[in-house]
Tab-separated table of C-alpha atoms and ligand atoms in Angstrom:
chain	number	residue	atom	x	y	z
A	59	UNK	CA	113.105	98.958	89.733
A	60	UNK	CA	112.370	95.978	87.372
A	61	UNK	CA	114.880	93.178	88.350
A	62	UNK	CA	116.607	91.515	85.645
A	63	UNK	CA	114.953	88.248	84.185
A	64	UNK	CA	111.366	89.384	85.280
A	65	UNK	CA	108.361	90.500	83.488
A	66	UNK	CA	107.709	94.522	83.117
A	67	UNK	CA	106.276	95.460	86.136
A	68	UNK	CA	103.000	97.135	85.189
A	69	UNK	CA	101.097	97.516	87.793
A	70	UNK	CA	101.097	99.335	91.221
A	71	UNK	CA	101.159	96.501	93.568
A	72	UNK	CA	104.652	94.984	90.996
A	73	UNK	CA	107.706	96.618	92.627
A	74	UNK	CA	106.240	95.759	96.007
A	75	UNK	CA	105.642	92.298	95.599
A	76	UNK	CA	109.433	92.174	93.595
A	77	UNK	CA	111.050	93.801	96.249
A	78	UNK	CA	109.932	90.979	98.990
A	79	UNK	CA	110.360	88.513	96.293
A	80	UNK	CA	114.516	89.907	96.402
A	81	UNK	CA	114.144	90.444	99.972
A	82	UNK	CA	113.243	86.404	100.289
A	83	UNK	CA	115.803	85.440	98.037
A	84	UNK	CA	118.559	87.492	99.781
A	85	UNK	CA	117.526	86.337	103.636
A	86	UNK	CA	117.517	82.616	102.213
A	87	UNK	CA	121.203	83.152	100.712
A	88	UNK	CA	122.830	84.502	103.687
A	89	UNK	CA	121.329	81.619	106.198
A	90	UNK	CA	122.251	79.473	103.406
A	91	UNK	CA	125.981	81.449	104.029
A	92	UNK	CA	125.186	80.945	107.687
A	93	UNK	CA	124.468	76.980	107.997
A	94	UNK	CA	126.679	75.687	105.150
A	95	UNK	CA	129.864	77.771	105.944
A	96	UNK	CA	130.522	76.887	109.602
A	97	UNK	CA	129.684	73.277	108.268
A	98	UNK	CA	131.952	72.761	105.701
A	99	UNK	CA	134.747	74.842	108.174
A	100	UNK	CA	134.169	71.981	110.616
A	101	UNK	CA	133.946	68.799	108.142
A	102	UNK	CA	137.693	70.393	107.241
A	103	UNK	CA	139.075	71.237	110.871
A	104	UNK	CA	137.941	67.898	112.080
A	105	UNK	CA	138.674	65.389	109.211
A	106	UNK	CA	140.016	61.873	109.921
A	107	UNK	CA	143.513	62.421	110.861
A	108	UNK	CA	144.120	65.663	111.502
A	109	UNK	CA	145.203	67.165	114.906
A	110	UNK	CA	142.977	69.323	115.930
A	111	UNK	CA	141.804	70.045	119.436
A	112	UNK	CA	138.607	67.660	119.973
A	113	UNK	CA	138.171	68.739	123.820
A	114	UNK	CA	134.462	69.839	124.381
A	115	UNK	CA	134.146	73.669	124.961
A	116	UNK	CA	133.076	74.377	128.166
A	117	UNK	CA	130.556	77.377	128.134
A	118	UNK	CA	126.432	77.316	128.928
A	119	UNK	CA	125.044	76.311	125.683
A	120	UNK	CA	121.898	78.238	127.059
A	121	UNK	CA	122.909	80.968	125.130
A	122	UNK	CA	123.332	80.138	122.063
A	123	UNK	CA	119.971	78.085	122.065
A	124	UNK	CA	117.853	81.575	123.355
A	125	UNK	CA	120.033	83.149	120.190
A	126	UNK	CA	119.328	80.368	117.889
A	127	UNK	CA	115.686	80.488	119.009
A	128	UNK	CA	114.842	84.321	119.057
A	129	UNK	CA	116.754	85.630	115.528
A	130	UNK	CA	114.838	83.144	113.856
A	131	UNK	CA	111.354	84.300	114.988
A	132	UNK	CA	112.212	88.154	114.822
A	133	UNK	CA	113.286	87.169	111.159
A	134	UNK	CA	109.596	84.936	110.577
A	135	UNK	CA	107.748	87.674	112.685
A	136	UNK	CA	108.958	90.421	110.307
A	137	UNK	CA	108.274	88.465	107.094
A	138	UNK	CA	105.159	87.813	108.064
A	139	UNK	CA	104.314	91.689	108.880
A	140	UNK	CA	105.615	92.710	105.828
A	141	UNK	CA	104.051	89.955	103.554
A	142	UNK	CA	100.988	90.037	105.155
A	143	UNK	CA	101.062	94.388	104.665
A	144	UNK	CA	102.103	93.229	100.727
A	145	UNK	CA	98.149	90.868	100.768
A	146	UNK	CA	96.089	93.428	102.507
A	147	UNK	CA	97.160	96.046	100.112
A	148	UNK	CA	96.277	93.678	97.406
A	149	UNK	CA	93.103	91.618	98.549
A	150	UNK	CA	91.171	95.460	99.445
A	151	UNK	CA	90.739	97.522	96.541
A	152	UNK	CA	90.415	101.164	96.370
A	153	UNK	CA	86.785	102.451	96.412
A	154	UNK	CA	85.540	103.518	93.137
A	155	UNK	CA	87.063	101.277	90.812
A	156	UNK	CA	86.000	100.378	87.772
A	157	UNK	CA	84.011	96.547	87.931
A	158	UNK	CA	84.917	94.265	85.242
A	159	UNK	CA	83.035	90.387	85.590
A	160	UNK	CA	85.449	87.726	84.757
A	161	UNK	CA	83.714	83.813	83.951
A	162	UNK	CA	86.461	81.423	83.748
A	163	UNK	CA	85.065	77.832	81.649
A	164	UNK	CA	86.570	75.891	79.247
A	165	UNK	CA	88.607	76.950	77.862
A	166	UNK	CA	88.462	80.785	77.764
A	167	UNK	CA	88.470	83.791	79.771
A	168	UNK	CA	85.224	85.915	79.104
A	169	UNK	CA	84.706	89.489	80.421
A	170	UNK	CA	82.296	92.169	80.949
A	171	UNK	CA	82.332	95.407	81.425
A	172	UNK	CA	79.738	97.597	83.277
A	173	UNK	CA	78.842	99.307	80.236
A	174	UNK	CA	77.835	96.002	78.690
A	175	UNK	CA	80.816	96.194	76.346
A	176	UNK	CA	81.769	91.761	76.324
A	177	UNK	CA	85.336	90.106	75.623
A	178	UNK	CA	86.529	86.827	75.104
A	179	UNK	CA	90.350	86.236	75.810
A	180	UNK	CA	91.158	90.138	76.052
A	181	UNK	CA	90.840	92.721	78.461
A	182	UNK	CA	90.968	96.361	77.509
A	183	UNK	CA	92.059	98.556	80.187
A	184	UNK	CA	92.532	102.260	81.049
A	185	UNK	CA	95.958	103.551	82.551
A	186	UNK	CA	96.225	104.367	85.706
A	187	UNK	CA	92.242	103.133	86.905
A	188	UNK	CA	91.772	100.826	89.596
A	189	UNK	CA	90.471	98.178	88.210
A	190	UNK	CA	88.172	95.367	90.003
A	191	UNK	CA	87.314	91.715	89.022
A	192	UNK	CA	84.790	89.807	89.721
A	193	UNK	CA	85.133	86.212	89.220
A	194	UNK	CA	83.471	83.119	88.781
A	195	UNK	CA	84.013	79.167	87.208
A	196	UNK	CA	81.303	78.098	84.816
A	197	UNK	CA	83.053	74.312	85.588
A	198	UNK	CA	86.229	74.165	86.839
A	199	UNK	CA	89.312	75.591	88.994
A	200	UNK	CA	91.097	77.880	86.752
A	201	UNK	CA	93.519	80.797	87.930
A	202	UNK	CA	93.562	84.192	86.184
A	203	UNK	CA	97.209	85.118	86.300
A	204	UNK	CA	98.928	88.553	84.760
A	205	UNK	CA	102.819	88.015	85.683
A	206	UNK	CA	103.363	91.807	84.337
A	207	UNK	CA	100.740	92.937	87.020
A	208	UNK	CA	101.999	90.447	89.533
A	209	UNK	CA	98.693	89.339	90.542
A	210	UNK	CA	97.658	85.014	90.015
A	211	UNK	CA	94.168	84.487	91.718
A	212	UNK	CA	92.039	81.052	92.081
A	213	UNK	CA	88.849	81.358	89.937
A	214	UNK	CA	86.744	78.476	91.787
A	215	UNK	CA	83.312	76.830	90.788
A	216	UNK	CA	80.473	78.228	93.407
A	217	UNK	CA	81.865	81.243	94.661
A	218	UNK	CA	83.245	84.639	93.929
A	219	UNK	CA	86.188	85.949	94.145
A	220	UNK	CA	87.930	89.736	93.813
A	221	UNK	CA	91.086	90.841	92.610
A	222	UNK	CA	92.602	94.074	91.853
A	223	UNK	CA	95.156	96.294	89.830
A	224	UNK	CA	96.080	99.790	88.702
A	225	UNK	CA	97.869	99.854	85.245
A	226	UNK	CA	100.719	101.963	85.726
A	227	UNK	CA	102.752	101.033	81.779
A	228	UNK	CA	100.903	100.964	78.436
A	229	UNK	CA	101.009	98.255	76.595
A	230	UNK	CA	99.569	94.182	75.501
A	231	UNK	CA	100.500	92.035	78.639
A	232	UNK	CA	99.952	87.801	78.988
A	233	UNK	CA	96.902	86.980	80.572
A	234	UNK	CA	97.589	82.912	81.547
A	235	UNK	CA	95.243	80.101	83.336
A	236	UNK	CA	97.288	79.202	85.969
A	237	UNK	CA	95.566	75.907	87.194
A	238	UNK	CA	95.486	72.494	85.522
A	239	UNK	CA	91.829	72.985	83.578
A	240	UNK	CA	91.812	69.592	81.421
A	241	UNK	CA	92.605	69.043	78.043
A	242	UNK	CA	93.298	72.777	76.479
A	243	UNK	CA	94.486	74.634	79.599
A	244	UNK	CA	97.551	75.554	78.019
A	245	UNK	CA	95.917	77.422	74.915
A	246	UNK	CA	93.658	78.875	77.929
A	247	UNK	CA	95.975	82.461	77.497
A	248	UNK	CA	94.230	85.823	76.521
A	249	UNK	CA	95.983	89.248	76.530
A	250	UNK	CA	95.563	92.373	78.776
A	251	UNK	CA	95.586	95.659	76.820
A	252	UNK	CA	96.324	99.154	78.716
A	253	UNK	CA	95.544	101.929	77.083
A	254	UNK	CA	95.402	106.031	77.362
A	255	UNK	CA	92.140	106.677	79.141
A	256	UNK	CA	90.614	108.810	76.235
A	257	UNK	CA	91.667	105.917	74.173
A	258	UNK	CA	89.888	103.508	76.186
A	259	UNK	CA	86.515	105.366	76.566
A	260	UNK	CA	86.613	105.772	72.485
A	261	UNK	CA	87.657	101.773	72.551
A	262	UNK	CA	84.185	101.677	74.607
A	263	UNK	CA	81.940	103.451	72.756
A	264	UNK	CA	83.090	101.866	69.672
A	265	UNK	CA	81.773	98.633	70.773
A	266	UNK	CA	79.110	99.456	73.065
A	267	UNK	CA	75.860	97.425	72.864
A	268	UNK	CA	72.640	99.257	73.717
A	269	UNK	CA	72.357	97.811	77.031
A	270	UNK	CA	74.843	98.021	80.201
A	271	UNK	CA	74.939	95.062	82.554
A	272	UNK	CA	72.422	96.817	84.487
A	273	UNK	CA	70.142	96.844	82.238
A	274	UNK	CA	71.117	93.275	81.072
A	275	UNK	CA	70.169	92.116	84.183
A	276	UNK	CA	67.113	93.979	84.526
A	277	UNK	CA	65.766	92.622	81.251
A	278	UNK	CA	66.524	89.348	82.533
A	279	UNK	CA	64.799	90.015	86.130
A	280	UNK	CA	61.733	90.244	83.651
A	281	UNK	CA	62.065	87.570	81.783
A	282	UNK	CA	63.378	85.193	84.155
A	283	UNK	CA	60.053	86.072	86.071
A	284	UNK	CA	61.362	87.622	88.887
A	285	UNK	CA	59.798	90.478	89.241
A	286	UNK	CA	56.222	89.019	88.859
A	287	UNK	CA	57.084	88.653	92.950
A	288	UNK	CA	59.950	91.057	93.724
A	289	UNK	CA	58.706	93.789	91.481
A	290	UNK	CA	54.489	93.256	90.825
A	291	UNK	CA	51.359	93.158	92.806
A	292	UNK	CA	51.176	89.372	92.551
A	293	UNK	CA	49.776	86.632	95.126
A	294	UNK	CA	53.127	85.891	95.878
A	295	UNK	CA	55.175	88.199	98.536
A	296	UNK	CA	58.319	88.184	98.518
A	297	UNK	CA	60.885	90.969	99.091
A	298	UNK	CA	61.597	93.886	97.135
A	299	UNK	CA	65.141	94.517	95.981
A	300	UNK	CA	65.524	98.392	96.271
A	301	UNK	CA	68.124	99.410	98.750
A	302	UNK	CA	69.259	95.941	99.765
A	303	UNK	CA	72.402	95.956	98.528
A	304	UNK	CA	74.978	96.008	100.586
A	305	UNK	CA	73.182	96.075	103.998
A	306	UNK	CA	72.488	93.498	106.417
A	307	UNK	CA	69.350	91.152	105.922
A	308	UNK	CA	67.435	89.742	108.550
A	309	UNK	CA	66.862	86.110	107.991
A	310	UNK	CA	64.220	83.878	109.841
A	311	UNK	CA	65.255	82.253	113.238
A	312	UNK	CA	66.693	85.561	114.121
A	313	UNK	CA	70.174	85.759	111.972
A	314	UNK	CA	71.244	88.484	110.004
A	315	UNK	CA	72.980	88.255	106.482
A	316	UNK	CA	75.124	90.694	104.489
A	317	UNK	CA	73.376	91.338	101.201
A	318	UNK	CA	77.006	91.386	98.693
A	319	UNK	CA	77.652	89.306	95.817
A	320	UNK	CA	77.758	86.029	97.272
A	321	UNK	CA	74.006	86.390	99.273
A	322	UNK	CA	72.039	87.652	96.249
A	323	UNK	CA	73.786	84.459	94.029
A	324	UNK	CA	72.783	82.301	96.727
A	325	UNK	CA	69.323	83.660	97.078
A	326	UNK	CA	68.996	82.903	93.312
A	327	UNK	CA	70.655	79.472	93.664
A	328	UNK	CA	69.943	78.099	97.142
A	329	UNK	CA	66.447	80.058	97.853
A	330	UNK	CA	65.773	77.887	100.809
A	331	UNK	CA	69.213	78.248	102.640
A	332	UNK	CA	68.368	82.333	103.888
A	333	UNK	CA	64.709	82.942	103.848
A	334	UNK	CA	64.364	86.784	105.059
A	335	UNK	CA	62.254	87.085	108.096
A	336	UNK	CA	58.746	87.242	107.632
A	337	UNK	CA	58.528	85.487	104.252
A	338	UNK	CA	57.536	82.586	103.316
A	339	UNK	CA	60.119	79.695	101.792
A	340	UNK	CA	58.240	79.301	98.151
A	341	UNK	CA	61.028	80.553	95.741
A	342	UNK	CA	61.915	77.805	93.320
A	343	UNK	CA	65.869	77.452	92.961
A	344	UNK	CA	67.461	78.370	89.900
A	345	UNK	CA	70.627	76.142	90.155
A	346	UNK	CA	70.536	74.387	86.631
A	347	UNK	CA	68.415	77.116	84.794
A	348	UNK	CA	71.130	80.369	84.962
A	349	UNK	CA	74.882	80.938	83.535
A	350	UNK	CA	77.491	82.659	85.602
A	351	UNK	CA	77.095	85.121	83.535
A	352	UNK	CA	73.186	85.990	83.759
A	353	UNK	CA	74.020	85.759	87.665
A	354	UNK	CA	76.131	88.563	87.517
A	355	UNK	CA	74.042	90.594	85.451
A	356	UNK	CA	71.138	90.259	87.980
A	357	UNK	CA	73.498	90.906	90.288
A	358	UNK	CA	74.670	94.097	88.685
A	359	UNK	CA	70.926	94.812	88.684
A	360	UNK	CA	70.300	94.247	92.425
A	361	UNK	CA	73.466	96.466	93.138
A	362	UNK	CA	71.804	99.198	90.747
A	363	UNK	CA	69.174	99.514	92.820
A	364	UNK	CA	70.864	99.727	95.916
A	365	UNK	CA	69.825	103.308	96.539
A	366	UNK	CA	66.711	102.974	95.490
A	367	UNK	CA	63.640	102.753	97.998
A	368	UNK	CA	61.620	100.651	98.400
A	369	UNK	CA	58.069	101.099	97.644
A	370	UNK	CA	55.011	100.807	99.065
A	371	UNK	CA	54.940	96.198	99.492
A	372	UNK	CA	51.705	94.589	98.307
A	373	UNK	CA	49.976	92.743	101.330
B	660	CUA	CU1	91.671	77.172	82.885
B	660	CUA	CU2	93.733	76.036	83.148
């Protein structure tokens, strides 16, 4: 149900993080009920003057300390299960959703789709589709917040990080920065637009462009000159990118590495950090010479070719 006051719940994960919002709110006014009722009952019974029976009561106070001390962590033991159930179910999302790449800089929100289709400040949406970002800071800490979805996530310089929702009401919701960004965080708003999902497959091939990120990054792979190593017959070896994706890595000095988002922007970034056994360290970094946004579309290369295989390396 949506609770008076509030914002339309429109997404799955809404009435469940409502309902332990209430649930908070509730618990907090009956121990309120609890501590301030007995108090003000004794600041009356034993006021200056009155005659009231001041003898202490002679019982083992044992008890009521074991009471005192148990309720109280059943109560923080439960909230914790059931909070912690609420940010499981919304930091792991569904397999086979649809990938979006959010860059937060300032001051705007920009997204891309997998089909290549790009928006600044605006997110188009189909009903009822898992949906999963990707996000990264081109500068700062921003926080990409959707009260009618229910769902506020840190978007943080360096790193990426995922966040997910399922549309469940049509309409245009806010889409805020949540975090202090400098000088025009507060015009730093955008709008989230759920749609029917034949609607939103004619909104994207309206506006698609002739390549999908895929195929942005692949161009870029090229021109970048990465594959004159990774891809060609060169002097250089280095390793090939089919069907690494998403498996572990071996690196040199024996560790192992799990090739997701985070390992392939690092190998681009910070070559020299994970050099995969049996190579040799020679890959120039890139920090300096890529956008967050060209990293994801490489990356959204390297994940297209993730079951691929390999061919035949150069020696
Ligand atoms: Cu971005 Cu505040």
């Amino acid at each position: 149900m949506n609770f008076p006051l509030f914002p339309h719940q429109a997404s799955s994960i809404a009435t469940k993080v409502d309902t332990l919002f209430i649930a908070l709110v509730l618990l907090s006014l009956v121990l309120l009920a609890i501590i301030f009722g007995p108090m003000f009952y004794f600041l009356f019974k034993y006021r200056r003057g009155n005659k009231a029976d001041r003898r202490p009561l002679n019982f083992a106070t044992w008890k009521i300390e074991v009471t005192w001390t148990l309720v109280p962590l059943f109560l923080v033991l439960g909230i914790y299960s059931w909070a912690a159930t609420v940010y499981f179910d919304l930091e792991r999302p569904p397999a086979n959703a649809l990938e979006i790449n959010v860059i937060g800089k300032q001051w705007m929100w920009k997204l891309q789709h997998a089909e290549g289709n790009r928006e600044i400040n605006e997110l188009h949406v189909p009903l009822g589709k898992v949906v999963k970002l990707t996000m990264a800071s081109q500068d700062v800490i921003h926080s990409f917040f959707i009260p009618a979805f229910r769902i506020k996530q840190d978007v943080v310089p360096g790193r990426y990080v995922t966040e997910w929702f399922r549309p469940t009401r049509l309409g245009t919701y806010h889409l805020f920065c949540a975090e202090y960004c400098g000088t025009s965080h507060s015009g730093m708003t955008g709008s989230i637009i759920v749609m029917r999902p034949d609607e939103y497959q004619q909104w994207l091939a309206n506006g698609r462009p002739q390549e999908n990120l895929a195929q942005t990054g692949e161009r870029l792979f090229r021109e970048l000159g990465c594959s004159g190593c990774h891809m060609g017959s060169g002097q250089v070896r280095a390793p090939r990118l089919e069907g690494v994706f998403g498996k572990p890595v071996p690196l040199q000095g024996g560790q192992w590495a799990f090739a997701d988002e985070k390992y392939i922007r690092d190998s681009i970034l910070l070559p020299q950090s994970q050099i995969a056994a049996g190579y040799e360290p020679v890959m120039p970094t890139y920090q300096g010479h890529i956008s967050e946004e060209e990293l994801l579309q490489l990356i959204a290369y390297v994940k297209s070719l993730a079951n691929k295989q390999p061919l035949e390396e150069t020696k």
